Coordinates of C-alpha atoms and ligand atoms in Angstrom, one line a residue:
M1 CA 117.1 30.5 -102.4
S2 CA 116.9 30.8 -106.2
M3 CA 113.7 30.2 -108.1
P4 CA 113.4 26.8 -109.7
T5 CA 113.7 26.7 -113.5
L6 CA 110.7 25.6 -115.6
F7 CA 112.6 22.4 -116.3
E8 CA 113.2 21.7 -112.6
E9 CA 109.5 22.4 -111.7
L10 CA 108.2 20.1 -114.5
Q11 CA 110.5 17.3 -113.4
R12 CA 108.3 17.0 -110.2
V13 CA 105.3 16.2 -112.4
R14 CA 104.3 12.5 -112.4
T15 CA 101.9 12.3 -115.4
Y16 CA 104.4 13.3 -118.0
E17 CA 108.1 12.8 -118.5
Y18 CA 109.4 16.0 -119.9
T19 CA 112.8 16.2 -121.7
E20 CA 115.0 19.3 -121.8
E21 CA 114.0 19.6 -125.5
D22 CA 110.2 19.6 -124.5
V23 CA 110.8 22.4 -122.0
R24 CA 112.8 24.5 -124.5
E25 CA 109.8 24.3 -126.8
F26 CA 107.4 25.2 -124.0
E27 CA 109.5 28.3 -123.3
I28 CA 109.3 29.4 -126.9
L29 CA 105.6 28.9 -126.9
H30 CA 105.2 30.8 -123.6
D31 CA 106.9 33.8 -125.2
E32 CA 104.7 33.6 -128.2
I33 CA 101.6 33.3 -126.0
R34 CA 102.7 36.3 -123.8
A35 CA 103.0 38.5 -126.9
L36 CA 99.6 37.3 -128.3
K37 CA 98.0 37.9 -124.9
K38 CA 99.1 41.5 -125.1
K39 CA 98.0 41.9 -128.7
R40 CA 94.5 40.5 -128.0
N41 CA 94.2 42.1 -124.5
A42 CA 93.5 38.6 -123.2
V43 CA 93.6 36.8 -119.8
I44 CA 94.2 33.0 -119.5
V45 CA 92.2 31.2 -116.9
A46 CA 92.9 27.5 -116.3
H47 CA 91.4 24.6 -114.5
N48 CA 93.5 22.7 -111.9
Y49 CA 93.5 19.6 -114.1
Y50 CA 95.1 21.2 -117.1
R51 CA 98.5 20.2 -118.4
P52 CA 101.3 21.7 -116.2
E53 CA 102.9 23.7 -119.1
I54 CA 99.5 25.4 -119.6
L55 CA 99.1 26.1 -115.9
K56 CA 102.5 27.8 -115.9
I57 CA 101.3 30.5 -118.5
A58 CA 97.8 31.0 -117.0
D59 CA 96.9 34.3 -115.2
F60 CA 94.6 32.4 -112.8
V61 CA 94.3 28.7 -111.9
G62 CA 91.4 27.3 -109.9
D63 CA 88.4 25.1 -109.5
S64 CA 85.0 25.5 -111.2
L65 CA 83.6 27.9 -108.7
E66 CA 86.7 30.1 -108.6
L67 CA 86.9 30.2 -112.4
A68 CA 83.3 31.1 -112.8
L69 CA 83.6 33.9 -110.2
M70 CA 86.9 35.1 -111.8
A71 CA 85.3 35.1 -115.3
S72 CA 82.4 37.2 -114.0
E73 CA 84.8 39.8 -112.7
V74 CA 86.9 40.3 -115.9
K75 CA 86.4 43.9 -116.8
T76 CA 89.5 45.3 -118.6
A77 CA 90.5 42.3 -120.7
D78 CA 88.6 41.8 -124.0
V79 CA 89.3 38.1 -124.3
I80 CA 89.0 35.3 -121.8
L81 CA 91.0 32.3 -123.0
F82 CA 89.5 29.4 -121.1
A83 CA 91.9 26.5 -120.5
G84 CA 89.2 24.2 -119.2
V85 CA 86.3 22.1 -120.6
H86 CA 83.4 23.3 -122.7
F87 CA 80.9 23.8 -119.8
M88 CA 83.4 26.0 -118.0
A89 CA 83.9 28.3 -121.0
E90 CA 80.2 28.4 -121.6
T91 CA 79.7 29.4 -117.9
A92 CA 82.3 32.3 -118.4
K93 CA 80.3 33.5 -121.5
I94 CA 77.0 33.3 -119.5
V95 CA 78.3 35.5 -116.7
N96 CA 80.3 37.8 -118.8
P97 CA 78.6 38.0 -122.3
S98 CA 80.4 41.2 -123.4
R99 CA 83.8 39.4 -123.5
T100 CA 85.0 37.1 -126.2
V101 CA 85.5 33.6 -124.6
L102 CA 87.8 31.2 -126.4
L103 CA 88.1 27.4 -125.9
P104 CA 91.4 26.4 -127.6
N105 CA 90.3 22.8 -128.4
L106 CA 86.6 21.8 -129.0
G107 CA 87.5 18.3 -128.0
A108 CA 87.5 19.5 -124.4
G109 CA 84.0 18.4 -123.5
C110 CA 82.8 16.6 -120.3
Q111 CA 81.3 13.2 -120.3
L112 CA 79.4 14.0 -117.1
A113 CA 77.8 17.2 -118.5
D114 CA 76.8 15.3 -121.7
S115 CA 75.1 12.6 -119.7
A116 CA 72.2 14.9 -118.9
P117 CA 70.5 16.2 -122.1
A118 CA 68.3 19.3 -121.4
E119 CA 65.1 17.6 -122.9
D120 CA 65.5 14.6 -120.6
V121 CA 66.1 16.8 -117.5
A122 CA 63.0 18.9 -118.3
A123 CA 60.9 15.8 -118.8
L124 CA 62.0 14.2 -115.5
A125 CA 61.4 17.5 -113.6
A126 CA 57.9 17.8 -115.1
K127 CA 57.1 14.2 -114.1
L128 CA 58.5 14.6 -110.5
R129 CA 56.6 17.9 -110.1
K130 CA 53.3 16.0 -110.2
E131 CA 54.4 14.1 -107.1
Y132 CA 56.4 17.0 -105.5
P133 CA 54.9 20.4 -106.4
D134 CA 57.7 22.2 -104.6
L135 CA 60.5 20.5 -106.6
A136 CA 63.6 22.5 -107.3
V137 CA 66.1 21.6 -110.0
V138 CA 69.6 21.9 -108.7
S139 CA 72.4 21.5 -111.3
Y140 CA 76.0 20.9 -110.8
V141 CA 78.1 23.3 -112.8
N142 CA 79.2 20.3 -115.0
T143 CA 76.1 20.7 -117.2
T144 CA 75.3 22.3 -120.5
A145 CA 74.0 25.9 -120.7
A146 CA 70.6 24.5 -121.7
V147 CA 70.4 22.5 -118.4
K148 CA 71.5 25.5 -116.4
A149 CA 68.7 27.5 -118.0
L150 CA 66.1 25.2 -116.7
S151 CA 67.6 25.0 -113.2
D152 CA 66.6 26.9 -110.1
I153 CA 70.2 27.2 -108.9
I154 CA 73.7 25.9 -109.7
V155 CA 76.2 24.3 -107.4
T156 CA 79.8 23.3 -107.6
S157 CA 81.9 20.7 -105.7
A158 CA 83.0 23.6 -103.4
N159 CA 79.6 24.7 -102.2
A160 CA 76.9 22.1 -103.0
A161 CA 75.6 21.4 -99.5
K162 CA 75.8 25.1 -98.5
V163 CA 73.8 26.1 -101.5
V164 CA 71.2 23.4 -101.1
L165 CA 70.6 24.5 -97.5
T166 CA 69.7 28.0 -98.6
L167 CA 66.7 26.7 -100.7
P168 CA 63.2 26.7 -99.2
N169 CA 62.3 23.6 -101.2
K170 CA 62.3 20.2 -99.6
N171 CA 62.3 18.2 -102.7
I172 CA 65.3 18.5 -105.0
L173 CA 66.2 17.0 -108.4
F174 CA 70.0 17.0 -108.3
V175 CA 71.6 16.8 -111.8
P176 CA 73.7 15.1 -113.1
D177 CA 76.2 13.5 -110.6
R178 CA 74.7 10.9 -108.4
N179 CA 77.9 10.7 -106.2
L180 CA 77.8 14.4 -105.4
A181 CA 74.1 14.1 -104.9
N182 CA 74.6 11.4 -102.3
H183 CA 77.4 13.4 -100.6
V184 CA 75.0 16.4 -100.3
A185 CA 72.1 14.2 -99.1
A186 CA 74.3 12.9 -96.3
Q187 CA 75.0 16.4 -95.2
V188 CA 71.5 17.8 -95.5
P189 CA 69.2 14.9 -94.3
E190 CA 66.2 17.3 -94.0
K191 CA 66.0 17.5 -97.8
N192 CA 64.7 14.8 -100.2
I193 CA 67.5 14.7 -102.8
I194 CA 66.5 12.8 -106.0
P195 CA 69.7 12.1 -107.9
W196 CA 70.0 12.1 -111.7
D197 CA 71.7 8.8 -112.5
G198 CA 75.0 10.2 -113.9
F199 CA 78.6 9.9 -112.9
C200 CA 82.1 11.0 -114.0
Y201 CA 83.9 8.2 -115.8
V202 CA 87.2 9.3 -114.3
H203 CA 86.2 9.4 -110.7
Q204 CA 83.9 6.3 -110.9
Q205 CA 86.9 4.1 -111.9
I206 CA 88.5 4.6 -108.4
T207 CA 87.6 1.8 -106.1
P208 CA 87.7 1.5 -102.2
E209 CA 90.0 -1.6 -102.6
E210 CA 92.6 0.5 -104.4
I211 CA 92.5 3.3 -101.8
S212 CA 92.6 0.8 -98.8
R213 CA 95.6 -1.0 -100.3
I214 CA 97.5 2.3 -100.7
R215 CA 96.6 3.3 -97.1
R216 CA 97.6 -0.1 -95.7
N217 CA 101.1 0.3 -97.1
D218 CA 101.4 3.9 -95.9
P219 CA 99.2 4.5 -92.8
E220 CA 100.5 8.1 -92.4
L221 CA 98.9 9.3 -95.6
E222 CA 96.2 11.9 -95.5
I223 CA 93.5 11.0 -98.0
L224 CA 91.7 13.8 -99.9
V225 CA 88.8 12.7 -102.1
H226 CA 86.8 14.6 -104.7
P227 CA 83.0 14.4 -104.2
E228 CA 82.5 12.9 -107.7
C229 CA 84.0 9.7 -106.3
R230 CA 81.8 6.8 -105.2
P231 CA 80.4 7.0 -101.7
D232 CA 82.4 4.0 -100.6
V233 CA 85.6 5.8 -101.7
A234 CA 84.5 9.1 -100.0
A235 CA 84.0 7.1 -96.8
L236 CA 87.7 6.4 -96.7
A237 CA 88.7 10.1 -96.9
D238 CA 90.1 12.4 -94.3
A239 CA 88.4 15.2 -96.2
V240 CA 86.0 15.4 -99.2
L241 CA 86.9 18.6 -101.1
S242 CA 86.8 20.4 -104.5
T243 CA 90.0 20.6 -106.4
S244 CA 91.0 24.0 -105.0
G245 CA 89.8 22.8 -101.5
M246 CA 92.4 20.0 -101.9
V247 CA 95.1 22.5 -102.8
R248 CA 94.4 24.7 -99.8
W249 CA 94.2 21.6 -97.4
A250 CA 97.5 20.1 -98.6
K251 CA 99.3 23.5 -98.3
E252 CA 97.9 24.3 -94.8
R253 CA 97.9 20.9 -93.0
P254 CA 101.0 19.8 -91.1
A255 CA 100.9 16.3 -92.7
S256 CA 103.6 15.7 -95.3
R257 CA 102.2 12.8 -97.3
F258 CA 98.9 13.0 -99.2
L259 CA 96.9 10.7 -101.5
V260 CA 94.9 13.0 -103.7
V261 CA 92.0 11.0 -105.1
T262 CA 90.9 12.8 -108.3
E263 CA 92.2 13.6 -111.7
C264 CA 96.0 13.4 -111.9
G265 CA 96.4 17.1 -112.8
L266 CA 95.8 18.0 -109.2
S267 CA 98.7 16.0 -107.8
D268 CA 100.9 17.5 -110.6
R269 CA 99.9 21.0 -109.6
L270 CA 100.6 20.2 -106.0
A271 CA 103.9 18.6 -106.8
M272 CA 105.1 21.7 -108.5
E273 CA 103.8 24.2 -105.9
V274 CA 104.5 22.3 -102.7
P275 CA 107.8 20.6 -103.3
D276 CA 108.5 19.9 -99.6
K277 CA 105.4 17.5 -99.4
Q278 CA 104.8 14.2 -101.1
F279 CA 101.7 13.4 -103.3
V280 CA 101.3 9.7 -103.7
K281 CA 100.0 8.6 -107.1
G282 CA 96.4 7.3 -106.8
C283 CA 94.7 9.3 -109.5
K284 CA 93.1 8.8 -113.0
L285 CA 93.4 10.8 -116.2
C286 CA 90.5 12.8 -117.8
T287 CA 91.0 12.7 -121.6
F288 CA 88.9 15.9 -122.0
M289 CA 91.1 17.9 -119.6
K290 CA 94.3 16.7 -121.3
V291 CA 93.3 17.1 -125.0
T292 CA 94.4 20.8 -125.1
T293 CA 98.1 21.5 -125.8
L294 CA 100.2 24.6 -125.4
E295 CA 100.2 24.9 -129.3
D296 CA 96.3 24.9 -129.1
V297 CA 96.5 27.8 -126.7
R298 CA 98.9 29.7 -128.9
D299 CA 96.8 29.0 -132.0
A300 CA 93.6 30.1 -130.2
L301 CA 95.0 33.5 -129.4
R302 CA 96.6 33.9 -132.9
D303 CA 93.4 32.9 -134.8
M304 CA 90.8 33.9 -132.2
K305 CA 89.3 30.4 -132.0
Y306 CA 87.1 28.7 -130.9
E307 CA 84.6 31.4 -129.8
I308 CA 82.0 30.2 -127.4
E309 CA 78.5 31.6 -127.9
V310 CA 75.3 31.1 -125.9
P311 CA 71.9 32.2 -127.3
E312 CA 70.3 34.9 -125.2
E313 CA 67.2 32.8 -124.5
I314 CA 69.4 30.3 -122.8
R315 CA 72.0 32.6 -121.4
V316 CA 69.6 34.8 -119.5
P317 CA 67.9 32.1 -117.4
A318 CA 71.3 30.3 -117.0
E319 CA 72.9 33.4 -115.7
R320 CA 70.0 33.8 -113.2
A321 CA 70.7 30.3 -111.8
L322 CA 74.5 31.0 -111.6
R323 CA 74.1 34.4 -109.9
R324 CA 71.8 32.7 -107.3
M325 CA 74.7 30.4 -106.6
F326 CA 77.1 33.3 -106.3
E327 CA 74.7 35.0 -103.8
A328 CA 74.3 31.8 -101.8
T329 CA 78.0 31.2 -101.6
K330 CA 78.9 34.7 -100.3
Ligands
13P1 P1 86.2 21.2 -109.3 O1 85.2 22.2 -109.4 O2 86.3 20.6 -107.9 O3 87.5 21.7 -109.8 O4 85.8 20.0 -110.2 C1 85.6 20.1 -111.6 C2 85.6 18.8 -112.3 O5 85.3 18.7 -113.4 C3 85.9 17.6 -111.5 O6 85.9 16.5 -112.3
SF4_2 FE1 84.0 15.9 -116.7 FE2 84.9 14.0 -115.2 FE3 86.6 15.2 -116.9 FE4 85.7 16.5 -114.7 S1 87.0 14.7 -114.7 S2 85.8 17.3 -116.8 S3 83.6 15.6 -114.5 S4 84.8 13.9 -117.4

């Protein structure tokens, strides 16, 4: 069987409608990016939610945990171009400070990470420690470097309960996603999880009514839900998984129809990679994940922008918290 062309692959995507002209432009940009990658000795790592035409030129595509681990292992490349959001590029710089880390568009922030300013987290932790002297601060990777620096350990959607279980502390301030905090609390009832009152605006929009309606019309569907979704949405899931957990599940399970309840980029990636299965639309768009274009990626490598820096006094404690997570995840 012959390999599908880029145009054929992109026709399977539901979020965008690509014309032949669009795809011809992507191919020209891909060639330019390949040449610049060589010139800069760069690798491109991309998050699962990114635009499909960017995933197609990435050296590695994954979830937050995979990307952090991957970035920490980059040894021969001088430049890591991070096709993700700001906290992800910052994490790469924290764990691999001798590389140049580029974020192609500074508009790629994260509303969830921004909902927990470091001063407020520090103040709440100090207040709670009066009542719970053993309090540990556990931060989701979707946080700023300054929050990571004041955390005991970091978690991602792929390992949160497992990491929390390794802690000796009973009392845990879990920052910033309350839905992930509740998901963890249900799995580790022996811990007292105190959630920060944050949520992701993308996942929070998804309602149980919407999911139940889709399932009623299509009872064979297997439903995969991201843990940033509301608990009443997670309760309807066949599995609650990180984005790459969803990719593995959909590839490995015998089911042929899936509802992937998360940002739309995930269903698009699956539609391209698993053409013999169906991914029913029930997703929402993250404007931060979609702001970066293929031109931005080209310009970033051409002009070496935008370089992510983390001051050493923040980077060192933030790296400690991240490395503890890597250790706990082994
Ligand atoms: P994952 O780590 O599961 O890819 O999630 C990242 C994210 O930002 C979800 O909104
Ligand atoms: Fe942040 Fe939500 Fe977008 Fe993920 S989907 S990057 S948590 S705003």
